[in-house]
Short mmCIF file of N, CA and C in Angstrom, two decimals:
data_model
loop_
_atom_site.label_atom_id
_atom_site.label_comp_id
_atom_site.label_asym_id
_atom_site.label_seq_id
_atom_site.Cartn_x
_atom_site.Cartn_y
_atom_site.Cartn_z
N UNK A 1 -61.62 48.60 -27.81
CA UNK A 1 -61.66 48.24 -26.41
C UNK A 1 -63.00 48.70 -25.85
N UNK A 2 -64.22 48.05 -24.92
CA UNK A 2 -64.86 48.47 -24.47
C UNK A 2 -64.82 48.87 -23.28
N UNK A 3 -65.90 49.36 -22.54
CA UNK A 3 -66.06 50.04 -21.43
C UNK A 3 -65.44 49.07 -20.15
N UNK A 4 -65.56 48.29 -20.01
CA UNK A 4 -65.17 47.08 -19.26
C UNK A 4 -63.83 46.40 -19.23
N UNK A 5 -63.07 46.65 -20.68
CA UNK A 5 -61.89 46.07 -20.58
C UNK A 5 -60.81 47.69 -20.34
N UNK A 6 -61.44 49.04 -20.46
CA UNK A 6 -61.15 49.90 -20.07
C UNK A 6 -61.23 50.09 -18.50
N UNK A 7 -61.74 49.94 -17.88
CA UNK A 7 -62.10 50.14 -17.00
C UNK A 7 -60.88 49.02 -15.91
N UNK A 8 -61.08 47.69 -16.90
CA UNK A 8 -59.43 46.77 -15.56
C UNK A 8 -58.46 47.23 -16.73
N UNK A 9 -58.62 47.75 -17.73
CA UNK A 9 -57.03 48.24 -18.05
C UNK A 9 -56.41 49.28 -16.62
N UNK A 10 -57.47 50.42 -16.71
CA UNK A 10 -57.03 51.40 -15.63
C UNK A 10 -56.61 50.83 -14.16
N UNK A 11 -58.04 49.95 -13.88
CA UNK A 11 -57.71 49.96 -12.32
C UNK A 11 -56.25 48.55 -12.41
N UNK A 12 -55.90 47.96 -13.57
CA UNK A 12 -54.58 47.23 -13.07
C UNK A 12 -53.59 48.27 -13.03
N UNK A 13 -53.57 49.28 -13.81
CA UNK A 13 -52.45 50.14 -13.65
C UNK A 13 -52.60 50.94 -12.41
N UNK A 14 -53.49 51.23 -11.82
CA UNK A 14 -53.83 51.74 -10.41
C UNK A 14 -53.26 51.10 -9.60
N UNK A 15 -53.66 49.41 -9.39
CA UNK A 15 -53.25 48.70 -8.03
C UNK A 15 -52.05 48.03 -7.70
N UNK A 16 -51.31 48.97 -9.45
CA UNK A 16 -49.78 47.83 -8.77
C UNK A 16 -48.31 48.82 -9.19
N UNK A 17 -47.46 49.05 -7.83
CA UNK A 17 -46.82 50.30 -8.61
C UNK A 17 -46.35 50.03 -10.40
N UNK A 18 -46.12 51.24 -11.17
CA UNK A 18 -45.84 51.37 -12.33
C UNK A 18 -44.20 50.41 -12.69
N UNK A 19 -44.30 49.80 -13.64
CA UNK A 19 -42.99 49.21 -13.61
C UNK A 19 -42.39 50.62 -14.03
N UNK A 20 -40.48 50.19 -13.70
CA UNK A 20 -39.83 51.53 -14.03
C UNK A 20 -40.04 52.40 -13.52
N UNK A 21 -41.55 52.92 -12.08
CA UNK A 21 -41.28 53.49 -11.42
C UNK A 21 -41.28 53.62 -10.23
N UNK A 22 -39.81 53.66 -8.92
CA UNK A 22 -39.59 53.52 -7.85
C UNK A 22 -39.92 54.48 -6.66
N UNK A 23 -41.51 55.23 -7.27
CA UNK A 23 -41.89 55.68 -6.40
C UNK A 23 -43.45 55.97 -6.43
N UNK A 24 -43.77 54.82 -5.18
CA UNK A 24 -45.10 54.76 -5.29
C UNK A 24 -45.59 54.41 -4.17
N UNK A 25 -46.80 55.03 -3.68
CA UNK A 25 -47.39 54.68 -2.15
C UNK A 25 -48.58 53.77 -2.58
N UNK A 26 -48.86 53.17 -1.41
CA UNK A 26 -50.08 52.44 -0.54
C UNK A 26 -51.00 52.73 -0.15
N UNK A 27 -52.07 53.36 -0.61
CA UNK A 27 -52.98 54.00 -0.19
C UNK A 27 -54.41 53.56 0.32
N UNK A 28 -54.95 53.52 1.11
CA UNK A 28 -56.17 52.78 1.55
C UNK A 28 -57.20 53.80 2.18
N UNK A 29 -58.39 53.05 2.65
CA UNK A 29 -59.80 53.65 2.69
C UNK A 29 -60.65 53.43 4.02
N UNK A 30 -61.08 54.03 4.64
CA UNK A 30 -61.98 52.99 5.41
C UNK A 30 -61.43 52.59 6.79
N UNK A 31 -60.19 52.69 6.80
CA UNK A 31 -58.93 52.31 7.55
C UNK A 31 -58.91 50.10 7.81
N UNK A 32 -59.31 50.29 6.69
CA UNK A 32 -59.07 48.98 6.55
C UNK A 32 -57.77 48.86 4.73
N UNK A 33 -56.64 48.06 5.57
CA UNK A 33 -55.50 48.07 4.36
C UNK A 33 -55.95 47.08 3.03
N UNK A 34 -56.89 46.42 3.17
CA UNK A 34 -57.32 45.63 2.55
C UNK A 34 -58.32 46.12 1.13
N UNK A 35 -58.62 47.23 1.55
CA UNK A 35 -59.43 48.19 0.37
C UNK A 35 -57.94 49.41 0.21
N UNK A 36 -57.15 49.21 -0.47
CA UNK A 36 -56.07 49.71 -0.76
C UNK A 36 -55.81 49.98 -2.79
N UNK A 37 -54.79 50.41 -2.56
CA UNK A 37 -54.05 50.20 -4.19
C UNK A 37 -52.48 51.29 -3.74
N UNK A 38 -51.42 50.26 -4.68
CA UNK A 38 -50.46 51.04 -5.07
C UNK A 38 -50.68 52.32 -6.14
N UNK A 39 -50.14 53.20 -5.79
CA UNK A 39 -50.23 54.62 -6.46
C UNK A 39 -48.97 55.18 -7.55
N UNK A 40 -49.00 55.34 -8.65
CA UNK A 40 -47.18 55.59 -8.90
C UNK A 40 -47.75 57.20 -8.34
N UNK A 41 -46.58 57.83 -7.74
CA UNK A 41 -46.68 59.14 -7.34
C UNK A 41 -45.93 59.85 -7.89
N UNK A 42 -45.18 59.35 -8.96
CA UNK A 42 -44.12 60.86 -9.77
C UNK A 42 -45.66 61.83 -10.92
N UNK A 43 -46.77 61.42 -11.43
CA UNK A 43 -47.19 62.13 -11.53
C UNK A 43 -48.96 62.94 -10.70
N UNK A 44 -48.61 62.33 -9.63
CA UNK A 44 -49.49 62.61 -8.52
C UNK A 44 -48.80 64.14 -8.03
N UNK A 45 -50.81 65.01 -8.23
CA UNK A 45 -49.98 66.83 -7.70
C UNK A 45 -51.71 66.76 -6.61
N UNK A 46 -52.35 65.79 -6.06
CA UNK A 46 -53.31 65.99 -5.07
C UNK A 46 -53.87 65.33 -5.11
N UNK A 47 -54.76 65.13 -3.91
CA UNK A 47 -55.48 63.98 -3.33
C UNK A 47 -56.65 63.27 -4.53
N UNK A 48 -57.11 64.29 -5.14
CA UNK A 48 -58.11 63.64 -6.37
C UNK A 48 -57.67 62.76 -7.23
N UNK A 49 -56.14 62.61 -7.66
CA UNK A 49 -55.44 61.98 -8.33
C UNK A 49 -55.61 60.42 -7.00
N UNK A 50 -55.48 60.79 -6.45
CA UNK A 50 -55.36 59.19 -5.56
C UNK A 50 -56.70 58.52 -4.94
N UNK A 51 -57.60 59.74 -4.97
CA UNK A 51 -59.01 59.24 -4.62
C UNK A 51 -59.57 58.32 -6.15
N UNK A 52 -58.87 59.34 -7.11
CA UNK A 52 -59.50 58.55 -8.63
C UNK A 52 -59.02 57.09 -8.54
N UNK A 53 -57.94 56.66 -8.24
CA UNK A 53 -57.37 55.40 -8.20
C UNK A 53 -57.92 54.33 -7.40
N UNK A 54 -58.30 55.17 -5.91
CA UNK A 54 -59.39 54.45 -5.18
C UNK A 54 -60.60 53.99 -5.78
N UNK A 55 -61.22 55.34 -6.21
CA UNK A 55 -62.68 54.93 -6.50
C UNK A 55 -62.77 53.76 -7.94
N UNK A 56 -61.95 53.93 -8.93
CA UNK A 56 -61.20 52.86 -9.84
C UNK A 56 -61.49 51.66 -8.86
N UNK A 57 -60.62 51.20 -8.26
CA UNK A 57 -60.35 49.53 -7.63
C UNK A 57 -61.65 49.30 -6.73
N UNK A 58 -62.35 49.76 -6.38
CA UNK A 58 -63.70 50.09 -5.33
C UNK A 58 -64.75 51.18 -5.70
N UNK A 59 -65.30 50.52 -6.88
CA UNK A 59 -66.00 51.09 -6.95
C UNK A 59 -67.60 51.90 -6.13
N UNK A 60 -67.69 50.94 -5.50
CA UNK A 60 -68.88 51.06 -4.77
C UNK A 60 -68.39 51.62 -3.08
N UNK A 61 -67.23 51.93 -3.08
CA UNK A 61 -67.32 52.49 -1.64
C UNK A 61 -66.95 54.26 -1.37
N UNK A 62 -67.23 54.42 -0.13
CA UNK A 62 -67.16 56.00 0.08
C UNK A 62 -65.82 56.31 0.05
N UNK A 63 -65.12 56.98 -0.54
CA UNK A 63 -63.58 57.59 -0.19
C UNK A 63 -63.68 58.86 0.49
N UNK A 64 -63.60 58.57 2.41
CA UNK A 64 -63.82 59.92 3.00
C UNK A 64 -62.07 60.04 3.44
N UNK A 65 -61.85 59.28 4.46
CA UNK A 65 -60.35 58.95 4.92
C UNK A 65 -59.58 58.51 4.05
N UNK A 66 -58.70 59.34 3.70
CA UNK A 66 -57.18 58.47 2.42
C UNK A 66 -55.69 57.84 3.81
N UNK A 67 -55.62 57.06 3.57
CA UNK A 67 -54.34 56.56 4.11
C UNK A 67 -53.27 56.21 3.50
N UNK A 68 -52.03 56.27 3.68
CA UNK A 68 -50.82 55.78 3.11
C UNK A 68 -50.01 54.74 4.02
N UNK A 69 -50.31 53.15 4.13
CA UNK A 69 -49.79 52.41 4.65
C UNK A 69 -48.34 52.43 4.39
N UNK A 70 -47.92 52.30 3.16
CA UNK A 70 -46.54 52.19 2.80
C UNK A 70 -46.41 52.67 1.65
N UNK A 71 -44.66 52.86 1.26
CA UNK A 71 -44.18 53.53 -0.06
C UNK A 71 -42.94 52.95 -0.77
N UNK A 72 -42.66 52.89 -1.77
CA UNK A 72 -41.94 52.70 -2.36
C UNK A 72 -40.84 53.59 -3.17
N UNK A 73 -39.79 53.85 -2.76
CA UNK A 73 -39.07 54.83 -3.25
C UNK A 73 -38.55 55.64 -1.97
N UNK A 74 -37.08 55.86 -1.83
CA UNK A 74 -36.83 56.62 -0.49
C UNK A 74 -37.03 58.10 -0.48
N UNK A 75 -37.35 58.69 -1.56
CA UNK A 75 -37.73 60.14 -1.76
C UNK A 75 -38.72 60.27 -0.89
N UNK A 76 -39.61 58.73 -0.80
CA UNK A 76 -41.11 59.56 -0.30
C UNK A 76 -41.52 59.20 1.50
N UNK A 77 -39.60 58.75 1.51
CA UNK A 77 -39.47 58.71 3.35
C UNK A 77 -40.13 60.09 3.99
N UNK A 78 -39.19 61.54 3.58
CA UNK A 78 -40.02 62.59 4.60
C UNK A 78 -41.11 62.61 4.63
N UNK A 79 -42.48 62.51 3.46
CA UNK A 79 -43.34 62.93 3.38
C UNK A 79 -44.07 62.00 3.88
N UNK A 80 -43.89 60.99 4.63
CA UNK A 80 -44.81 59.65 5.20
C UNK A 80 -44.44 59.57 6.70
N UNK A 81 -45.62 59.42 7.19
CA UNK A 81 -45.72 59.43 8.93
C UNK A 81 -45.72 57.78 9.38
N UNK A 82 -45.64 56.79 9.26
CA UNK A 82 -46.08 55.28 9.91
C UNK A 82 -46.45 55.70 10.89
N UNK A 83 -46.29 56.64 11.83
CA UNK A 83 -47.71 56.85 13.24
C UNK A 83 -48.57 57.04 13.16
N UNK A 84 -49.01 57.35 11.88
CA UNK A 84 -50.28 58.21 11.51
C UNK A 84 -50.89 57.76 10.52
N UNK A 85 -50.03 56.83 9.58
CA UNK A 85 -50.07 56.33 7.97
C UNK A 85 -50.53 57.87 6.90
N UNK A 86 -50.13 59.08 7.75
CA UNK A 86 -50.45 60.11 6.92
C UNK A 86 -49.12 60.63 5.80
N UNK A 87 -49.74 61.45 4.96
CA UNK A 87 -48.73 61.71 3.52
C UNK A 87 -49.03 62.98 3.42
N UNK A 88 -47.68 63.89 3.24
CA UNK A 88 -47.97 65.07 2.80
C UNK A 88 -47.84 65.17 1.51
N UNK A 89 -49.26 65.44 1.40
CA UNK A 89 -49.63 65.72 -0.78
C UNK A 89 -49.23 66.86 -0.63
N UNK A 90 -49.44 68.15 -0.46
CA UNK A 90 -49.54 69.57 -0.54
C UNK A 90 -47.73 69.93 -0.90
N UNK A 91 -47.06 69.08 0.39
CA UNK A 91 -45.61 69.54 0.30
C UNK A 91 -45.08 68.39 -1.21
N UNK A 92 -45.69 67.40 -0.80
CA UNK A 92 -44.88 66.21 -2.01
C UNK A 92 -45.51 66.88 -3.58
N UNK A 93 -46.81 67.78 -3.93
CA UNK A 93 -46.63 68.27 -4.89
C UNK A 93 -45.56 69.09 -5.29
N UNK A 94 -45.74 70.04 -4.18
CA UNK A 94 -44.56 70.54 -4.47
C UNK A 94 -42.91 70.19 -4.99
N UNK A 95 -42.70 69.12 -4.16
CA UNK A 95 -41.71 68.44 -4.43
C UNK A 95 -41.41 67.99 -5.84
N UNK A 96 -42.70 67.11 -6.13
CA UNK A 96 -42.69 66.39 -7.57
C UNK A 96 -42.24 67.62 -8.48
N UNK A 97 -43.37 68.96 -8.59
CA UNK A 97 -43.11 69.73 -9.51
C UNK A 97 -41.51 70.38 -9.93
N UNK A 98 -40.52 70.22 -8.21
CA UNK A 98 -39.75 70.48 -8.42
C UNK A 98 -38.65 69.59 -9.06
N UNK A 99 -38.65 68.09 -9.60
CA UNK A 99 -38.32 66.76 -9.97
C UNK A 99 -38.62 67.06 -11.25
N UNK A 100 -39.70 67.45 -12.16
CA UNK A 100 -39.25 68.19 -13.14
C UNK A 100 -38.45 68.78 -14.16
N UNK A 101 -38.54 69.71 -12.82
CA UNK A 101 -37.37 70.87 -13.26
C UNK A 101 -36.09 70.58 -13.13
N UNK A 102 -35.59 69.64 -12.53
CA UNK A 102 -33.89 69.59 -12.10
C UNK A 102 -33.60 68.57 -13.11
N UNK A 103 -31.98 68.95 -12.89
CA UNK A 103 -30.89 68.22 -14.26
C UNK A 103 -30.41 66.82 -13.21
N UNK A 104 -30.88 66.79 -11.71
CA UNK A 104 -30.24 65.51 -10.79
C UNK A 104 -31.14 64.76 -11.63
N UNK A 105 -30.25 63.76 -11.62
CA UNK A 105 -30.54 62.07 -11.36
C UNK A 105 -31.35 61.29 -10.56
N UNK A 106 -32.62 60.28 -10.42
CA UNK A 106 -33.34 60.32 -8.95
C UNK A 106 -32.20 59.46 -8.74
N UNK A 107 -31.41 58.91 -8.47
CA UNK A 107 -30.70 57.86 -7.61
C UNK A 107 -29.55 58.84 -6.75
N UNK A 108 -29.90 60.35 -7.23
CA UNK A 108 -28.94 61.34 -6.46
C UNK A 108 -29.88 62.02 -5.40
N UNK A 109 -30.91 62.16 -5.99
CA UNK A 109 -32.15 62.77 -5.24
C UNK A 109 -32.86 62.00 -3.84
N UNK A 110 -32.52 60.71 -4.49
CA UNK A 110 -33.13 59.42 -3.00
C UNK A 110 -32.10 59.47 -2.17
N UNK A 111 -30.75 59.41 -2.58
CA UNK A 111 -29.55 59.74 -1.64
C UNK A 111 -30.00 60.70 -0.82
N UNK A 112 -30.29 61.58 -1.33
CA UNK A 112 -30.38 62.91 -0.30
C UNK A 112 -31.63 62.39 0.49
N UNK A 113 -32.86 62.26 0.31
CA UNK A 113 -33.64 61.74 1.31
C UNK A 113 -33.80 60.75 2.24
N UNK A 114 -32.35 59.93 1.68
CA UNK A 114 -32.22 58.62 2.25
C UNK A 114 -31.42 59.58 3.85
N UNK A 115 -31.41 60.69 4.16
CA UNK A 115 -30.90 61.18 5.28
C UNK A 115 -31.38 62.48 5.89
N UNK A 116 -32.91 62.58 5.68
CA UNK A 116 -33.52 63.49 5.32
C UNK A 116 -34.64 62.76 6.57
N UNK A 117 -34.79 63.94 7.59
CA UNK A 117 -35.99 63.39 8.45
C UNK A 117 -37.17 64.42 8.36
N UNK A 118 -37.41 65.09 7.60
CA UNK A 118 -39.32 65.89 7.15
C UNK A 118 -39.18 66.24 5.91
N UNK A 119 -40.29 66.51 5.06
CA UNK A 119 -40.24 67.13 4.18
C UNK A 119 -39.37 68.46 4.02
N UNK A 120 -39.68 68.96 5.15
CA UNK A 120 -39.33 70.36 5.52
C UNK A 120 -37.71 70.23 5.01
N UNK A 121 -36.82 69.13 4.95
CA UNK A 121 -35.61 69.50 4.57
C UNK A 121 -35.17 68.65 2.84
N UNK A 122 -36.07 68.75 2.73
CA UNK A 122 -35.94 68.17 1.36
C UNK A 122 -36.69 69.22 0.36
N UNK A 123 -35.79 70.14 -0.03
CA UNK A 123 -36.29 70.56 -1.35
C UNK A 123 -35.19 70.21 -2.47
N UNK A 124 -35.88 70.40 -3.70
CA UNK A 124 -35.01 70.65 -4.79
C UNK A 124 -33.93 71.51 -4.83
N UNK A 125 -34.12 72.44 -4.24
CA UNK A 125 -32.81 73.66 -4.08
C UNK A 125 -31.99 72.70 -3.43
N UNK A 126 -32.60 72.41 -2.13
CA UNK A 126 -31.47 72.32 -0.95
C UNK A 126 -30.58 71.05 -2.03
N UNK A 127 -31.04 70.47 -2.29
CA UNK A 127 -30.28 69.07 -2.63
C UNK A 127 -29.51 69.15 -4.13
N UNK A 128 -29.78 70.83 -4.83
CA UNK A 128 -28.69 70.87 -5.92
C UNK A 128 -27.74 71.82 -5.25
N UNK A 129 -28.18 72.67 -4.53
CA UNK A 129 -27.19 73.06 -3.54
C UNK A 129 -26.00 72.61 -2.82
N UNK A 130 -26.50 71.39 -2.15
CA UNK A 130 -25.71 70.67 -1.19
C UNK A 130 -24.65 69.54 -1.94
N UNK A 131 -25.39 69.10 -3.41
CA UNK A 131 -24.57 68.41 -3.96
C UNK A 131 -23.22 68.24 -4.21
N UNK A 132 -22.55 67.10 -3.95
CA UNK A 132 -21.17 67.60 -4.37
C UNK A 132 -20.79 66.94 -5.74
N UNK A 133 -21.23 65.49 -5.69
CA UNK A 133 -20.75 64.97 -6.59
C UNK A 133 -20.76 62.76 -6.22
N UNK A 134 -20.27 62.21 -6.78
CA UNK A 134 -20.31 60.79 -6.44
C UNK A 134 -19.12 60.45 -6.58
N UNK A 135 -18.33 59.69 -5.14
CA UNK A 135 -16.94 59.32 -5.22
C UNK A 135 -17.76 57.84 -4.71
N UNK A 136 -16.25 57.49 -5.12
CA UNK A 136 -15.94 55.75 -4.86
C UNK A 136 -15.47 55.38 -3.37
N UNK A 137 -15.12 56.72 -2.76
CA UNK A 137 -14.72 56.54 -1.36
C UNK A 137 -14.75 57.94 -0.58
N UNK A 138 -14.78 57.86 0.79
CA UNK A 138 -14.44 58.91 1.63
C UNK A 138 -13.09 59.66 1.16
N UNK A 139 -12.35 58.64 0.69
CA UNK A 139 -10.56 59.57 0.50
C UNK A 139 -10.88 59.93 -0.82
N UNK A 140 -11.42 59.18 -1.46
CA UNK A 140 -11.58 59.94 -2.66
C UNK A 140 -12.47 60.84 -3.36
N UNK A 141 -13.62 61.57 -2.11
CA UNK A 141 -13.93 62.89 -2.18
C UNK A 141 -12.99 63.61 -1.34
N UNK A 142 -12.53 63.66 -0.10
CA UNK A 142 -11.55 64.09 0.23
C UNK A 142 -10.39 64.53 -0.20
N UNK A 143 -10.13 63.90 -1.53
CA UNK A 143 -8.71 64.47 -2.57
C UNK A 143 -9.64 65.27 -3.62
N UNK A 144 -10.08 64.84 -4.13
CA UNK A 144 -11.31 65.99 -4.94
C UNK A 144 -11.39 67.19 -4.00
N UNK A 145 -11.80 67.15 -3.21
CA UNK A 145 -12.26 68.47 -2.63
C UNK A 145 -10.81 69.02 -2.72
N UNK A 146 -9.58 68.68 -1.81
CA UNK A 146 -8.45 69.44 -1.66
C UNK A 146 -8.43 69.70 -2.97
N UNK A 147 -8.22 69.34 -4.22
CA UNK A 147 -7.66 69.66 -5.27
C UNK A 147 -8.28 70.96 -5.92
N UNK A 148 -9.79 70.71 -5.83
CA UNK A 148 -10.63 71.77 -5.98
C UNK A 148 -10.76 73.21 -5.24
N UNK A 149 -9.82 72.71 -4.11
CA UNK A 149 -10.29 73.47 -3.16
C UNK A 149 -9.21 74.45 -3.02
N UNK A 150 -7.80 74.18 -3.91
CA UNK A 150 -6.54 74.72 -4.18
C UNK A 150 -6.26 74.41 -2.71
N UNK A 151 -5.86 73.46 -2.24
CA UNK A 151 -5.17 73.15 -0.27
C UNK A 151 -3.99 72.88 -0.90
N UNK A 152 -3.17 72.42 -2.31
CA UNK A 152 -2.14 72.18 -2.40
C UNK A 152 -1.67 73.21 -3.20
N UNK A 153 -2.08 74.49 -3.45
CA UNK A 153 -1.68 75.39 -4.00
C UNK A 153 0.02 76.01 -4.01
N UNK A 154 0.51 75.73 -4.55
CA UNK A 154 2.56 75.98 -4.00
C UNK A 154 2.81 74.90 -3.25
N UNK A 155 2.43 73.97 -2.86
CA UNK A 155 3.16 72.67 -2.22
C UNK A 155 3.73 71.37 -3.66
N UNK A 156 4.51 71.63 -2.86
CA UNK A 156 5.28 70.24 -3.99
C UNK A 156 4.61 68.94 -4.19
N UNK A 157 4.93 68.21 -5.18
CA UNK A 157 4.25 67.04 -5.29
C UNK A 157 4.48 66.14 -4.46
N UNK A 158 5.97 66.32 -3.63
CA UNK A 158 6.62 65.45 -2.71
C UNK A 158 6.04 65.44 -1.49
N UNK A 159 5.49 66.68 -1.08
CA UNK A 159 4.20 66.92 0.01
C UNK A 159 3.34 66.24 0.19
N UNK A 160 2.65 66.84 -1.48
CA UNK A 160 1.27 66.25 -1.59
C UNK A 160 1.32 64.30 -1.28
N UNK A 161 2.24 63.95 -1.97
CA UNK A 161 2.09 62.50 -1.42
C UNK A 161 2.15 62.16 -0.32
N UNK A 162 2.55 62.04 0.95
CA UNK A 162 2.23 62.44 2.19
C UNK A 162 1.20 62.85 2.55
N UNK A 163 0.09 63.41 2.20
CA UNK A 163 -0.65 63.68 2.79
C UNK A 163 -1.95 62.38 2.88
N UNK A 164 -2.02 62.70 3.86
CA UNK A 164 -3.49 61.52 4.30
C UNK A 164 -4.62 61.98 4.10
N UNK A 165 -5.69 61.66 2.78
CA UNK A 165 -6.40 62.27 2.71
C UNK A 165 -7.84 61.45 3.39
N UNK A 166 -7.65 60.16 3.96
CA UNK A 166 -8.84 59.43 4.64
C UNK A 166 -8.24 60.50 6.22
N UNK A 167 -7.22 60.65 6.57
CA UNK A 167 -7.58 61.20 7.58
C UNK A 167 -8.05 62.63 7.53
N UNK A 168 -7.77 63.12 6.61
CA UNK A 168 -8.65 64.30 6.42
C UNK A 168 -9.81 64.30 6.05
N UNK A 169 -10.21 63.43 5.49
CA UNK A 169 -12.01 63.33 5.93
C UNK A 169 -12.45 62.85 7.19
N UNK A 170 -11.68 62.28 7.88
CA UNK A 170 -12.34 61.95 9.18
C UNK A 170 -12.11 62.75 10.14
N UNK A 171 -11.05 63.69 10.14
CA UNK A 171 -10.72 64.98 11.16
C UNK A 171 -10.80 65.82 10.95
N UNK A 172 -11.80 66.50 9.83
CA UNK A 172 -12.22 67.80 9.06
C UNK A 172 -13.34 67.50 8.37
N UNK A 173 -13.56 66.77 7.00
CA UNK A 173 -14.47 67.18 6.37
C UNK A 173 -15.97 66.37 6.24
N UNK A 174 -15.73 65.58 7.06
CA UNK A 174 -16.84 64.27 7.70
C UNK A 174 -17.86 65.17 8.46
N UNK A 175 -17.27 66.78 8.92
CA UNK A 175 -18.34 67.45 9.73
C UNK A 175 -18.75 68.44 9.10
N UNK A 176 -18.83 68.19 7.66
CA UNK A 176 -18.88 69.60 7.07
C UNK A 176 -19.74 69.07 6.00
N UNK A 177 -19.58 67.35 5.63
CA UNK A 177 -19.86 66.96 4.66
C UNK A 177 -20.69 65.34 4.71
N UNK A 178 -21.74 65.07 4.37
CA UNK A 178 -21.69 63.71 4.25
C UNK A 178 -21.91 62.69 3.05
N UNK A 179 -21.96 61.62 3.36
CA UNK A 179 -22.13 60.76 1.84
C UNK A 179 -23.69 59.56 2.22
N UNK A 180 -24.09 59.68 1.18
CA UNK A 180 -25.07 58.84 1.16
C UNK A 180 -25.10 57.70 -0.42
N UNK A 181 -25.17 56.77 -0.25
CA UNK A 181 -25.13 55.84 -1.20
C UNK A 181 -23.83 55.92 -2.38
N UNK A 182 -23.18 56.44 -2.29
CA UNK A 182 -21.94 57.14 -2.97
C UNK A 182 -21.89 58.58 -3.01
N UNK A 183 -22.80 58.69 -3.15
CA UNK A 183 -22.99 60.34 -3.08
C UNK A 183 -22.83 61.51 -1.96
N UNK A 184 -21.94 62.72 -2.18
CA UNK A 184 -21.79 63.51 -1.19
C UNK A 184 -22.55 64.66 -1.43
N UNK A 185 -22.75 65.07 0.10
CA UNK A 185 -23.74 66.21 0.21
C UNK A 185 -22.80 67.40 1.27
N UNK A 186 -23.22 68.16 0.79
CA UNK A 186 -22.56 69.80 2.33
C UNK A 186 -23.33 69.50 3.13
N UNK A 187 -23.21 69.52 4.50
CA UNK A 187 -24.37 70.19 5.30
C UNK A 187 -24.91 71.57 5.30
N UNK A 188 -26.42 71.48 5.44
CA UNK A 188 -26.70 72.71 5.08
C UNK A 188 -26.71 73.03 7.47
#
């Protein structure tokens, strides 16, 4: 391969998110969106990583201002301003490094950000912390939890059937607890 077919190998993989991966920003220059490129950001840890991608697709221009028009992936909702088109790298390294390390799933991890308004409440802790698990319904984390939770501990089975467990998520544990895409979380 020479220098040249190296060179649009890279910048195609620069300007278009990574297939297979659902998280990637928009980044532009100049404050014009038009001198841009998609970024994959799961292994992005700072701005040089995204200036390289710039200076890749544009070669010949100054990269002073970085912008993030848009993103792909709901993880990277807190860390993106649309008032500002600004991105927090500093906290989203952080973040990434902590994506890593965890045994979640991202389709458990976007849940959680899919209800998540700053970075500031999205860490890795908080969201293996808060985890509960993935039900098929409100009643049916609601019977999980009681069961787990020993609430039928010495009650008969003749009880337990009787009991309403959609209304017990909606008059107890709906404020203690929520669900996002199937997935339930504690409030912290």
């Amino acid at each position: 391969m020479d220098l040249n077919q190296s060179i649009n190998a890279r910048l195609n993989a620069a300007t278009a998110p990574a297939s297979g991966s659902s998280v990637a920003g928009f980044f532009y220059i100049d404050g014009i969106p038009t001198k841009g490129v998609w970024v994959d950001l799961l292994p992005v840890r700072s701005w040089d990583d995204v200036r390289e991608a710039l200076e890749l697709a544009f070669p010949n221009a100054v990269v002073d201002e970085i912008l993030m028009a848009d993103y792909e992936g709901s993880i990277l909702k807190p860390f993106y301003s649309s008032s500002c088109d600004a991105f927090s790298m500093t906290e989203w390294a952080e973040f990434a490094e902590g994506l890593e390390r965890t045994h979640l799933d991202m389709d458990v991890i976007e849940a959680y950000a899919d209800n998540a308004s700053s970075w500031e409440d999205v860490t890795i802790q908080n969201i293996e912390d808060t985890y509960m698990g993935q039900f098929d319904s409100d009643e049916d984390f609601a019977e999980d939890y009681a069961e787990n939770s020993c609430l039928f501990e010495g009650v008969s089975d003749t009880v337990r059937y009787y009991f309403d467990f959609e209304h017990y998520w909606k008059a107890e544990l709906r404020h203690y607890f929520y669900e996002s895409n199937g997935y339930y979380f504690r409030n912290l």
